[in-house]
Coordinates of N, CA and C in Angstrom, one line a residue:
X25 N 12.9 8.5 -5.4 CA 12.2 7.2 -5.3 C 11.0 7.3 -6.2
X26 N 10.8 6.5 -7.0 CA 9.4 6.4 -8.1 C 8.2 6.2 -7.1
X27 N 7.1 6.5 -7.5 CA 6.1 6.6 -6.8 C 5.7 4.6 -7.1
X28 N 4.7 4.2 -5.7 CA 4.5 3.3 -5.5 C 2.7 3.3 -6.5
X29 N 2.6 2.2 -7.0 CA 1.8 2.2 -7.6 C 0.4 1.5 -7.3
X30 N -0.6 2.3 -6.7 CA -1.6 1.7 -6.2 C -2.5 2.9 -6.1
X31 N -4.1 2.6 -5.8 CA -5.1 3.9 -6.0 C -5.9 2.7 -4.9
X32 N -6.6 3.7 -3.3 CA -7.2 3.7 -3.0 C -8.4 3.6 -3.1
X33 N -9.7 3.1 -2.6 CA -11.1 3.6 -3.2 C -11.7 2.9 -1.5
X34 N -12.6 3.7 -1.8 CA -13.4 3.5 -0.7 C -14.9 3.3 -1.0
X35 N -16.2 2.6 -1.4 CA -17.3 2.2 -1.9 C -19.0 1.6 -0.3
X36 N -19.3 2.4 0.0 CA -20.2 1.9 0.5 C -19.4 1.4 2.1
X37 N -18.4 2.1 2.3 CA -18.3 1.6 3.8 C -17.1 0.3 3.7
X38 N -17.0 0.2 2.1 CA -16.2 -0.8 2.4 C -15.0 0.0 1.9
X39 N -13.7 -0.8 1.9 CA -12.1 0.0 1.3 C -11.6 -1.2 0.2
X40 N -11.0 -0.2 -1.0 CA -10.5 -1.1 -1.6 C -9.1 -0.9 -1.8
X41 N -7.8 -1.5 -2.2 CA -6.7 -0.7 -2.5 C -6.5 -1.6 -4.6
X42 N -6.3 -0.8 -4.9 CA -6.5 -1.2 -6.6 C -4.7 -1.3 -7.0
X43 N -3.6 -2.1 -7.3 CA -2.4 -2.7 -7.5 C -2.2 -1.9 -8.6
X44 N -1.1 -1.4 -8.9 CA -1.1 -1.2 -10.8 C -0.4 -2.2 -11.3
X45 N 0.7 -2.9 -10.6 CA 1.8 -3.7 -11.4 C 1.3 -4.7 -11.3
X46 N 0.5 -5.4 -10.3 CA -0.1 -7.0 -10.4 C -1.7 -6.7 -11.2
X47 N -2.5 -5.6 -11.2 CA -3.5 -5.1 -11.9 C -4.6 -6.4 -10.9
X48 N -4.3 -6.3 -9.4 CA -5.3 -6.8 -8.9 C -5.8 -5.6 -8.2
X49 N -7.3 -6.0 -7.6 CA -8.3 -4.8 -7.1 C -8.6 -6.0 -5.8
X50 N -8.1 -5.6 -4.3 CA -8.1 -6.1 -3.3 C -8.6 -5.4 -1.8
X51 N -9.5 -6.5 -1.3 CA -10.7 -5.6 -0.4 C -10.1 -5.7 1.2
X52 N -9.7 -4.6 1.5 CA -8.6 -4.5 2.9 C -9.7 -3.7 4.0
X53 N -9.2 -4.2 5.1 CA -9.7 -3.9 6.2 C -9.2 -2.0 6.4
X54 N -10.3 -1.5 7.6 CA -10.1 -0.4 7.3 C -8.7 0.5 8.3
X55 N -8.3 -0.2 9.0 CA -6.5 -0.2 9.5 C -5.9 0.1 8.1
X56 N -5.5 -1.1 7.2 CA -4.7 -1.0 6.1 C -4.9 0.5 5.3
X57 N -6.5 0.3 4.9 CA -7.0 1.6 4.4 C -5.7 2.8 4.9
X58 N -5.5 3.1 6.2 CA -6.1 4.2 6.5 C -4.4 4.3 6.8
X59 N -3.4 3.0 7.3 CA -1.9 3.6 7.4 C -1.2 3.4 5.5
X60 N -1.7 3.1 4.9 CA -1.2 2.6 3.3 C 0.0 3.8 3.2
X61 N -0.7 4.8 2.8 CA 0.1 6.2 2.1 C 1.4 6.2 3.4
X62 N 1.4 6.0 4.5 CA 2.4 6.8 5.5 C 3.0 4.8 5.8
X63 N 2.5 3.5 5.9 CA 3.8 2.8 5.7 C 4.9 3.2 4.6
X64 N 4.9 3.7 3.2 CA 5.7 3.6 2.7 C 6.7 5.1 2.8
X65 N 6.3 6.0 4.2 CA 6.8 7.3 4.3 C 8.2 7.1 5.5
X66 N 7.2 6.4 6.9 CA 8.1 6.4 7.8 C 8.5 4.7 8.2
X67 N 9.2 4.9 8.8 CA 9.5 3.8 9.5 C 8.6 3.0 10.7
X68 N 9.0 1.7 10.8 CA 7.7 1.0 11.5 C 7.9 1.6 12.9
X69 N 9.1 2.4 13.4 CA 8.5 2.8 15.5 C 7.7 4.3 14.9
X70 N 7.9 4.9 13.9 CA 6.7 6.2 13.8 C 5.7 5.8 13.6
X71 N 5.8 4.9 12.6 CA 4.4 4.2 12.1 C 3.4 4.3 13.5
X72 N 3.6 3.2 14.6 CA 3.3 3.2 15.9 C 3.0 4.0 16.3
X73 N 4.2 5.2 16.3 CA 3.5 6.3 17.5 C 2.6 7.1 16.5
X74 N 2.3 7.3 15.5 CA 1.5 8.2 14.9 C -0.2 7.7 15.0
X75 N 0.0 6.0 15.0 CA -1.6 5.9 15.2 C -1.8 5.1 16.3
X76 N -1.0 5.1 17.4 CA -1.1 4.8 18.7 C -2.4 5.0 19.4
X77 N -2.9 6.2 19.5 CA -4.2 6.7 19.9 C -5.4 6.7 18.7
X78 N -5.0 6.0 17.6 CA -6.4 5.8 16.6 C -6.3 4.8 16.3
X79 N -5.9 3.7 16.3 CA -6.2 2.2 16.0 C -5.5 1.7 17.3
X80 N -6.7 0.3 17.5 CA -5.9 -0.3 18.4 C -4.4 -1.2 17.7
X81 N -3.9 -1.4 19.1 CA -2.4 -2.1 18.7 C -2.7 -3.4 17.8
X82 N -3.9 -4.0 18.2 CA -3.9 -5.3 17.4 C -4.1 -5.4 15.8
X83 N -5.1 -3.8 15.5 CA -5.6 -4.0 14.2 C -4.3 -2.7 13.4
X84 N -3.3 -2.5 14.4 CA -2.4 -1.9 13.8 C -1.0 -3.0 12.9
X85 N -1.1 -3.5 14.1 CA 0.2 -5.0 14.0 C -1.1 -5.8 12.7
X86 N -2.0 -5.7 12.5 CA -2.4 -6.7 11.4 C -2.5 -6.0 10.0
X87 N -2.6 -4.7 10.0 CA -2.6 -3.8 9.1 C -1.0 -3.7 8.2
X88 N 0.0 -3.7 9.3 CA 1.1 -4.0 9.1 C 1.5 -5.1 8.3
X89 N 1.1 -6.1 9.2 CA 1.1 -7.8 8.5 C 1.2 -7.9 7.0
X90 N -0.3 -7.2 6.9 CA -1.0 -7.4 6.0 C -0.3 -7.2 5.0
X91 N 0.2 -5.9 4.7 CA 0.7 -5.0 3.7 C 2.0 -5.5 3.2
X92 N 2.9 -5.8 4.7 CA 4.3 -6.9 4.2 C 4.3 -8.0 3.1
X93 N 2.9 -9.2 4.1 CA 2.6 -10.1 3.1 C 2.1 -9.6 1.7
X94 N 1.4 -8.8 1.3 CA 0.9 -8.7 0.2 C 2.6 -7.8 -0.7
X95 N 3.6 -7.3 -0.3 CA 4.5 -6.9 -0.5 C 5.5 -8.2 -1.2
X96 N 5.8 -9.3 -0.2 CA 6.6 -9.9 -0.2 C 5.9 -10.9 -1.1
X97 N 4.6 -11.6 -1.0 CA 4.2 -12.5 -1.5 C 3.6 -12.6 -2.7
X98 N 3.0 -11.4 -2.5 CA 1.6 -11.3 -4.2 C 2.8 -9.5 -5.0
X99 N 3.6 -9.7 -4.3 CA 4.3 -8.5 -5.6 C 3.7 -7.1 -5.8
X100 N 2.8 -6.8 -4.7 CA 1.9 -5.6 -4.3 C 3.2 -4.3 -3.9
X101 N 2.6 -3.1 -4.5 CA 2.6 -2.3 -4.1 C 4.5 -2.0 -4.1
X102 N 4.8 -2.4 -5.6 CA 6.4 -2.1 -5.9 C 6.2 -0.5 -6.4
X103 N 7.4 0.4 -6.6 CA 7.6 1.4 -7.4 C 7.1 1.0 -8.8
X104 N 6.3 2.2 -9.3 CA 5.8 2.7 -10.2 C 6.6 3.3 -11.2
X105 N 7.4 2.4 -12.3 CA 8.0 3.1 -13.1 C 7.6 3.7 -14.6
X106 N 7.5 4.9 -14.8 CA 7.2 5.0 -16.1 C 8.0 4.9 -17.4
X107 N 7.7 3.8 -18.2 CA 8.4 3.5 -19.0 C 8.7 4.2 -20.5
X108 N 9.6 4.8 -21.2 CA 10.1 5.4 -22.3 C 10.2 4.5 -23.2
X109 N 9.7 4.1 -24.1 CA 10.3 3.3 -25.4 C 10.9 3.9 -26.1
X110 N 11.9 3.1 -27.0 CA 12.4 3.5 -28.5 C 12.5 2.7 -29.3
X111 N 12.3 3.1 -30.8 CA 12.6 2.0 -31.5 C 12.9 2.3 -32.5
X112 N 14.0 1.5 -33.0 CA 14.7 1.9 -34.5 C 14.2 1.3 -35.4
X113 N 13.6 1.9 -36.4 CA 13.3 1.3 -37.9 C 14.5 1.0 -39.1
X114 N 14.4 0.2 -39.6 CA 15.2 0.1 -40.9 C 14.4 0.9 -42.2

């Protein structure tokens, strides 16, 4: 699987997650922050039990949310392909 393309940052307490393929820079709550790297590892009942005891269920289920919609809707956070050109001259 190509790696997913997005870069983390964190600035003064706040969190940011930076897109490569849409090249937006979007300011996420700190739930999203913190499951990003491990939604795209496990499945959503691990997901659950892994941060069951560190986020509450509500800002887990919105962290979730969140990440789908920005997936499905704004085109966030597709595989990262590196692209090879070639080109023939005459």
């Amino acid at each position: 699987m190509a790696d997913i393309g997005y870069k983390k940052l964190s600035v003064k307490g706040s969190h940011y997650v930076y897109d490569t393929n849409t090249n937006d820079l979007v300011k996420v709550d700190k739930a999203v922050y913190q499951i990003l790297d491990d939604y795209f590892k496990y499945n959503p009942r691990t997901l659950k039990n892994k941060y069951k005891n560190k986020l509450p269920d509500h800002d887990l289920r919105s962290a979730i949310d969140f990440i789908r919609r920005a997936i499905n809707e704004r085109g966030m956070f597709q595989p990262f392909f590196k692209k090879d050109f070639s080109m023939y001259l005459d």
